[in-house]
PDB file of C-alpha atoms in Angstrom:
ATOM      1  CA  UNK A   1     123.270 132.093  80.293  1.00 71.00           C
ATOM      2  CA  UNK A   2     123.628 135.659  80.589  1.00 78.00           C
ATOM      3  CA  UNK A   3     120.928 138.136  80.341  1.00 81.00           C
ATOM      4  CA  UNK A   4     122.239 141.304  78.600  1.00 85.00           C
ATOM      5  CA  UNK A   5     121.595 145.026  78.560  1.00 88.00           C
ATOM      6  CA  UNK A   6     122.573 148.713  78.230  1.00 92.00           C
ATOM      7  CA  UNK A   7     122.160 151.597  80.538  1.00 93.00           C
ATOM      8  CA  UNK A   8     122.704 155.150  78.349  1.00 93.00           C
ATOM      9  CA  UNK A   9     123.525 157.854  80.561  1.00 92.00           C
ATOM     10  CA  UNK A  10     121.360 161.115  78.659  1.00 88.00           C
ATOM     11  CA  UNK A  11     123.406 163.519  81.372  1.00 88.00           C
ATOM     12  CA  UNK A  12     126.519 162.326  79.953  1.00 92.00           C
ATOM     13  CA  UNK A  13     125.706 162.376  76.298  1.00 91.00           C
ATOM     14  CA  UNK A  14     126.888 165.254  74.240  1.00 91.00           C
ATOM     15  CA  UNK A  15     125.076 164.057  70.858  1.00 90.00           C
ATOM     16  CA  UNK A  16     128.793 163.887  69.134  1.00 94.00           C
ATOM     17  CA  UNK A  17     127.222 161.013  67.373  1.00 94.00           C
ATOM     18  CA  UNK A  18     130.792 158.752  67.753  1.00 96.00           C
ATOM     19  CA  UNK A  19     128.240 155.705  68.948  1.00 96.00           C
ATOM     20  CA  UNK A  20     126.075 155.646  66.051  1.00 95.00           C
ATOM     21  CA  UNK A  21     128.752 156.223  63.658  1.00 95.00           C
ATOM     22  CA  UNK A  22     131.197 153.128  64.795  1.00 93.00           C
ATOM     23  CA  UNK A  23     128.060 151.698  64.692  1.00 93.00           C
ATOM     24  CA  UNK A  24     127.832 152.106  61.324  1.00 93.00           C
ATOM     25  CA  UNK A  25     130.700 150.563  60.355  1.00 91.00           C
ATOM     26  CA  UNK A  26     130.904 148.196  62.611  1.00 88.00           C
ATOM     27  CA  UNK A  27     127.693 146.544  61.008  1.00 86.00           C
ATOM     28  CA  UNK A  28     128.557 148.037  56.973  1.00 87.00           C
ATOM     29  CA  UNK A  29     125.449 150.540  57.282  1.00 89.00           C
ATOM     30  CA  UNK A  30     125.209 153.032  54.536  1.00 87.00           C
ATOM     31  CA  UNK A  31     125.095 157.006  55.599  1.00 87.00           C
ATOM     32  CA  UNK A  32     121.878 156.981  55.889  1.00 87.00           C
ATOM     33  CA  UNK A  33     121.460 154.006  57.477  1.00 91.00           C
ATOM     34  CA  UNK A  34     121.862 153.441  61.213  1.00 93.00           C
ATOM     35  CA  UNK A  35     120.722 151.589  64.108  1.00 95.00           C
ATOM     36  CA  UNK A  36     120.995 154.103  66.679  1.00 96.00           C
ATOM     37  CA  UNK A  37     119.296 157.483  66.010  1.00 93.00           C
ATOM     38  CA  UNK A  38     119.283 160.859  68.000  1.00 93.00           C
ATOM     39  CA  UNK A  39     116.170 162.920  69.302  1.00 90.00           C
ATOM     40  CA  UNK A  40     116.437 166.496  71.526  1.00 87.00           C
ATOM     41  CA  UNK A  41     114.482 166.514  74.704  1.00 85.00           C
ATOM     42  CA  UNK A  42     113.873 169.689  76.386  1.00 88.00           C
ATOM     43  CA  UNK A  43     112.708 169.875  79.725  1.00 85.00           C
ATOM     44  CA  UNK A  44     112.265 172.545  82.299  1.00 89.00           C
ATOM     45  CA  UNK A  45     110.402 176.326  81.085  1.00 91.00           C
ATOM     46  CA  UNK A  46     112.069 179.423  79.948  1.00 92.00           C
ATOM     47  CA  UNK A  47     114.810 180.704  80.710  1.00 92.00           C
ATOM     48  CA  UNK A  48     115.721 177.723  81.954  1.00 93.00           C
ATOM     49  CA  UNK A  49     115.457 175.211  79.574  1.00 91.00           C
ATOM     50  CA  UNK A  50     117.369 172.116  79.037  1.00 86.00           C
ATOM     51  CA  UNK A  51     118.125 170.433  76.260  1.00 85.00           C
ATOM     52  CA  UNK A  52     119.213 166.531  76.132  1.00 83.00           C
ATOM     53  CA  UNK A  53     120.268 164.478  73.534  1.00 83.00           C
ATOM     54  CA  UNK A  54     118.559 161.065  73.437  1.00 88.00           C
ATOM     55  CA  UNK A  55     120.055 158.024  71.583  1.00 92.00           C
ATOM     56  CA  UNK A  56     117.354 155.549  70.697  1.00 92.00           C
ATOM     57  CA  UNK A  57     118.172 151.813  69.356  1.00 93.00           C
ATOM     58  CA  UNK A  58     116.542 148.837  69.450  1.00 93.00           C
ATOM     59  CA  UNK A  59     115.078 147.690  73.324  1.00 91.00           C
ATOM     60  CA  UNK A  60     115.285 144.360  72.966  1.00 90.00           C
ATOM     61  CA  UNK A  61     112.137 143.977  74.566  1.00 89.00           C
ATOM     62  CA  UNK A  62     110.862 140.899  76.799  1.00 85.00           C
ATOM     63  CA  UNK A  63     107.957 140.200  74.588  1.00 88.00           C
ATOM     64  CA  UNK A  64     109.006 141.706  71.207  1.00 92.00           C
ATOM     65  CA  UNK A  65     106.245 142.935  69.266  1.00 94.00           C
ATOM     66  CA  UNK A  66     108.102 142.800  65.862  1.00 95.00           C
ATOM     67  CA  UNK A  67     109.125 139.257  66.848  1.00 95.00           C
ATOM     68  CA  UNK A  68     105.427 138.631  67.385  1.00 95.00           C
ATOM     69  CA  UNK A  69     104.485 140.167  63.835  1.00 97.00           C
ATOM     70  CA  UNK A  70     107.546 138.313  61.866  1.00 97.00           C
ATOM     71  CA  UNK A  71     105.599 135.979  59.768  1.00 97.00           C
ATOM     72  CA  UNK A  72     108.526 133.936  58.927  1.00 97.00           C
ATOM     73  CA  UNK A  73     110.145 133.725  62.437  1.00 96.00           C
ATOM     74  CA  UNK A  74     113.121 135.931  61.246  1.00 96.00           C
ATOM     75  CA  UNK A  75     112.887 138.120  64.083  1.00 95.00           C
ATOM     76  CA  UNK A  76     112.828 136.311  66.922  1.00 94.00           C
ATOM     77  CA  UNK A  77     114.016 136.208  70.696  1.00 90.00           C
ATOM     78  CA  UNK A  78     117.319 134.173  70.834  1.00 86.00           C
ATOM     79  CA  UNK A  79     118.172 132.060  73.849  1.00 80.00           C
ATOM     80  CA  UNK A  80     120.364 135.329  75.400  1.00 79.00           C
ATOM     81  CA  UNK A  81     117.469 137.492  75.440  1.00 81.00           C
ATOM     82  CA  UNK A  82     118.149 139.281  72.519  1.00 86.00           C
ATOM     83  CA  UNK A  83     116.242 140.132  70.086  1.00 90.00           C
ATOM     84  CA  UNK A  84     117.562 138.690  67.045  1.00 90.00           C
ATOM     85  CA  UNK A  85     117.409 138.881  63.051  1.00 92.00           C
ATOM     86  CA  UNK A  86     117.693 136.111  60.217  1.00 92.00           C
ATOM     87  CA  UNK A  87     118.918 138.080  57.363  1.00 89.00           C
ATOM     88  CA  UNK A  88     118.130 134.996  55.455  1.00 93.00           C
ATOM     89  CA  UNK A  89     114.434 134.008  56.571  1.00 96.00           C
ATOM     90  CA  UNK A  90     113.438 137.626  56.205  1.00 96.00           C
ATOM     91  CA  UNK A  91     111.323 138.634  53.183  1.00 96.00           C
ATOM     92  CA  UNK A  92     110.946 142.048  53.571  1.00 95.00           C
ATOM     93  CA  UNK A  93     107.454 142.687  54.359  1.00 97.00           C
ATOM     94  CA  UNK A  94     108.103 145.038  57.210  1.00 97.00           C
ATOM     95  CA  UNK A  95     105.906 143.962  59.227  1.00 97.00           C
ATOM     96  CA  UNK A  96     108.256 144.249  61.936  1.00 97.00           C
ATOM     97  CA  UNK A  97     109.085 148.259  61.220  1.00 96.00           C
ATOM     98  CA  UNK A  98     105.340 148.515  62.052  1.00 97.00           C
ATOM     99  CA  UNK A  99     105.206 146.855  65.091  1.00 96.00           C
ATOM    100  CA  UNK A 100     108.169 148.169  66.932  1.00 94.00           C
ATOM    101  CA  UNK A 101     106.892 151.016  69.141  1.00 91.00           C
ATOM    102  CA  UNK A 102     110.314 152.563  69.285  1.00 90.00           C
ATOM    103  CA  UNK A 103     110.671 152.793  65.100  1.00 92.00           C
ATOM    104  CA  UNK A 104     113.996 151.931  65.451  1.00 93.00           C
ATOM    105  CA  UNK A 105     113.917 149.159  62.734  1.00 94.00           C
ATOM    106  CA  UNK A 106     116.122 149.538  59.497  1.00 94.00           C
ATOM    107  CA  UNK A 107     115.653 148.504  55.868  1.00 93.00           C
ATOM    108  CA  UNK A 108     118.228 147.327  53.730  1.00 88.00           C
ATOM    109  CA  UNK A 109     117.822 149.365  50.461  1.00 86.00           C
ATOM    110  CA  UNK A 110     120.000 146.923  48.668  1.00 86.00           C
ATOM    111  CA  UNK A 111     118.721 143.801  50.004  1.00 89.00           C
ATOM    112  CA  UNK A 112     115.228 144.777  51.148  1.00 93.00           C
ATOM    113  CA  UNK A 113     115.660 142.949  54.622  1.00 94.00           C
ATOM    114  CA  UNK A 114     115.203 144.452  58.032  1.00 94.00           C
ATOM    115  CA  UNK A 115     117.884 144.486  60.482  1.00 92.00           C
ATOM    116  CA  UNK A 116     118.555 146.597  63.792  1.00 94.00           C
ATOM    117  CA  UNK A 117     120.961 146.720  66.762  1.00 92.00           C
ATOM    118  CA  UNK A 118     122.109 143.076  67.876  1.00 87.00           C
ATOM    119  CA  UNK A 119     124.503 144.674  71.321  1.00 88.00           C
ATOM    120  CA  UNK A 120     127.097 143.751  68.604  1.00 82.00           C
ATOM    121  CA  UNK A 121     129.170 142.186  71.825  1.00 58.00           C
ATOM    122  CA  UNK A 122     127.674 138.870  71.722  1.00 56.00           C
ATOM    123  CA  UNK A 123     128.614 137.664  68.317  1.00 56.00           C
ATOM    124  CA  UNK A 124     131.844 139.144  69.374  1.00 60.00           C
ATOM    125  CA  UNK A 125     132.698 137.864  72.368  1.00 56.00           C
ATOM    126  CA  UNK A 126     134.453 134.874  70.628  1.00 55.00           C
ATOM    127  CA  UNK A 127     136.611 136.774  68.934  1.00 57.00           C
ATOM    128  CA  UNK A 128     137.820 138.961  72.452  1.00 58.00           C
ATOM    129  CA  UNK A 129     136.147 141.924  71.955  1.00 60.00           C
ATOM    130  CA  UNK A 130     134.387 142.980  75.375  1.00 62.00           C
ATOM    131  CA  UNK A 131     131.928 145.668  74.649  1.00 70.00           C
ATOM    132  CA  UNK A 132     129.586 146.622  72.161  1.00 87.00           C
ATOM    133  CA  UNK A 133     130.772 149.277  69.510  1.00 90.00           C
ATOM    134  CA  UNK A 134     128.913 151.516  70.599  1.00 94.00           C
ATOM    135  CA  UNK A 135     130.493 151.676  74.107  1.00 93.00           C
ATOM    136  CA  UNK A 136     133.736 151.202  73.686  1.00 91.00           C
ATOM    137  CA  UNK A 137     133.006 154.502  71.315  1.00 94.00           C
ATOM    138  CA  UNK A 138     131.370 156.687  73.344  1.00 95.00           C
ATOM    139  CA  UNK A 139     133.980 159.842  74.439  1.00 95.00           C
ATOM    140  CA  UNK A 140     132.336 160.395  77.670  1.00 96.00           C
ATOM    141  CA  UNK A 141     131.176 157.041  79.235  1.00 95.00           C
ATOM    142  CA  UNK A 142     127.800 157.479  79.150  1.00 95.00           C
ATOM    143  CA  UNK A 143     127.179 153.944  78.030  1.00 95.00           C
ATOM    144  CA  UNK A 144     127.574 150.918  79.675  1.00 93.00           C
ATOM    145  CA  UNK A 145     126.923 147.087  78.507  1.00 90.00           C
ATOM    146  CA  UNK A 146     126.508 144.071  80.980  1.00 88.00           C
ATOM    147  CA  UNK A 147     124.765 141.124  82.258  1.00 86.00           C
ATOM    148  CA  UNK A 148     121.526 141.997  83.900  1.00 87.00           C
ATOM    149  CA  UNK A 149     121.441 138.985  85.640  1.00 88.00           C
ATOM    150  CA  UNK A 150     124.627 139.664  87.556  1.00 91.00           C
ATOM    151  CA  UNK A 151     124.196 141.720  90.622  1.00 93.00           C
ATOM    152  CA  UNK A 152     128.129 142.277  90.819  1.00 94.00           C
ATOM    153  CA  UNK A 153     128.032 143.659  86.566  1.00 91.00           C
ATOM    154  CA  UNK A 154     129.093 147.240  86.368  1.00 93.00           C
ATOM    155  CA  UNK A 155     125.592 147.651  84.700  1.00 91.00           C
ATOM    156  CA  UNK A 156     123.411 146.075  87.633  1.00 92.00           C
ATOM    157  CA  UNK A 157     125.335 148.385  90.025  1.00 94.00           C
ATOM    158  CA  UNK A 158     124.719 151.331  87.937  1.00 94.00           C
ATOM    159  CA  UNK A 159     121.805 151.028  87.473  1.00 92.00           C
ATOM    160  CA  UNK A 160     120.993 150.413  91.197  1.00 92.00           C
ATOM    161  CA  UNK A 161     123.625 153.255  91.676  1.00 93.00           C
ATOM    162  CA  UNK A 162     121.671 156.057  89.431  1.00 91.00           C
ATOM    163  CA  UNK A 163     117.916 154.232  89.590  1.00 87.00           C
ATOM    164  CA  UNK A 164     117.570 154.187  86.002  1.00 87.00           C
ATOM    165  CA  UNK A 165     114.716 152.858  83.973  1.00 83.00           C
ATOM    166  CA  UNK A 166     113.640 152.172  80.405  1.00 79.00           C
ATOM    167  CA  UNK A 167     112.788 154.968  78.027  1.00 72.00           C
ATOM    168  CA  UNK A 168     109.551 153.721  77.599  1.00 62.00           C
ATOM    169  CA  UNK A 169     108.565 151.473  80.525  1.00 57.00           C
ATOM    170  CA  UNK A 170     104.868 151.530  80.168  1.00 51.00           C
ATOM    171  CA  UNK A 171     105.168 150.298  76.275  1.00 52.00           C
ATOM    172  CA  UNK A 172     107.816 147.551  76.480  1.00 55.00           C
ATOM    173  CA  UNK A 173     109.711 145.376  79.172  1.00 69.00           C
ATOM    174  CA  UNK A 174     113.061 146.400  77.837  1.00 76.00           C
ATOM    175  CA  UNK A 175     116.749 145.620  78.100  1.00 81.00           C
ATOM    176  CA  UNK A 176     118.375 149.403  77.416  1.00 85.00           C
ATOM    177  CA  UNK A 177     117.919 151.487  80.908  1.00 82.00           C
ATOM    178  CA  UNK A 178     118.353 155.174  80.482  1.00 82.00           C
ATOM    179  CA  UNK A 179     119.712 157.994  83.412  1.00 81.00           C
ATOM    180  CA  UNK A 180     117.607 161.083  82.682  1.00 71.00           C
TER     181      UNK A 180
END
């Protein structure tokens, strides 16, 4: 079975926001709801100072920590490697918002669940669709969904290509590889 992932490109990334609003729809978010959420970076010192434009979502991580927390098993690590969310076994406690060192977890005002970014992909690969929202969204490429576990993937290459590495590496084995 495959093993999937995401590399986000931050050189690439303008912060237009197109991901995280298909996103939105895609998954019937309110406005101010979303899975994927922006922070500015700046690096370097004055005058030269850059400023980058980081989308954060949900890791996926190898060893969850909100899966660990979920006290009714609806977040939980699904045979794919995904992290994955029972709307229906979850009861709201948040538990799960805690625990995720990324805070990229989202309540449902209307139905007090939890949710977060599935790589949308995967429950739509049935129906033909190839790429996550998100991707096929972004205006300049700078995101890219694969197999992991496929040396010949676009992702595995780019990521070999451009030695990228998760956002966080030293809190989470993670599934979403950034270029910075």
């Amino acid at each position: 079975m495959a093993r999937y992932g995401m590399l986000i490109d931050t050189t690439k990334c303008i912060g237009c926001f197109t991901c995280r609003t298909a996103c939105q729809r895609q998954n019937g978010l309110l406005p101010d709801q979303d899975f994927i959420r922006f922070e500015q970076r700046e690096s370097g010192e004055y005058p030269d100072v850059a400023i980058e434009n980081v989308p954060l979502q949900c890791m996926h991580c190898e060893d969850a920590p909100c899966a660990q927390v979920c006290p009714t098993g609806a977040a939980h690590m699904g045979a794919d490697g995904i992290v994955e969310v029972d709307e229906g076994r979850c009861i709201g406690c948040l538990y799960c918002m805690a625990a995720c060192p990324y805070q990229v977890r989202v309540r449902n005002a209307q139905t007090g669940t939890v949710d977060k970014c599935r790589f949308c992909t995967v429950s739509a690969e049935e129906s033909g669709t190839k790429m996550c929202t998100c991707v096929e969204a972004c205006l300049t490429g700078a995101r890219i969904f694969g197999d992991l576990d496929d040396p010949d993937s676009e992702l595995s290459r780019a990521i070999a290509r451009t030695n990228a590495a998760p956002i966080a590496g030293d809190l989470t084995e993670s599934k979403v590889f950034y270029v910075r």
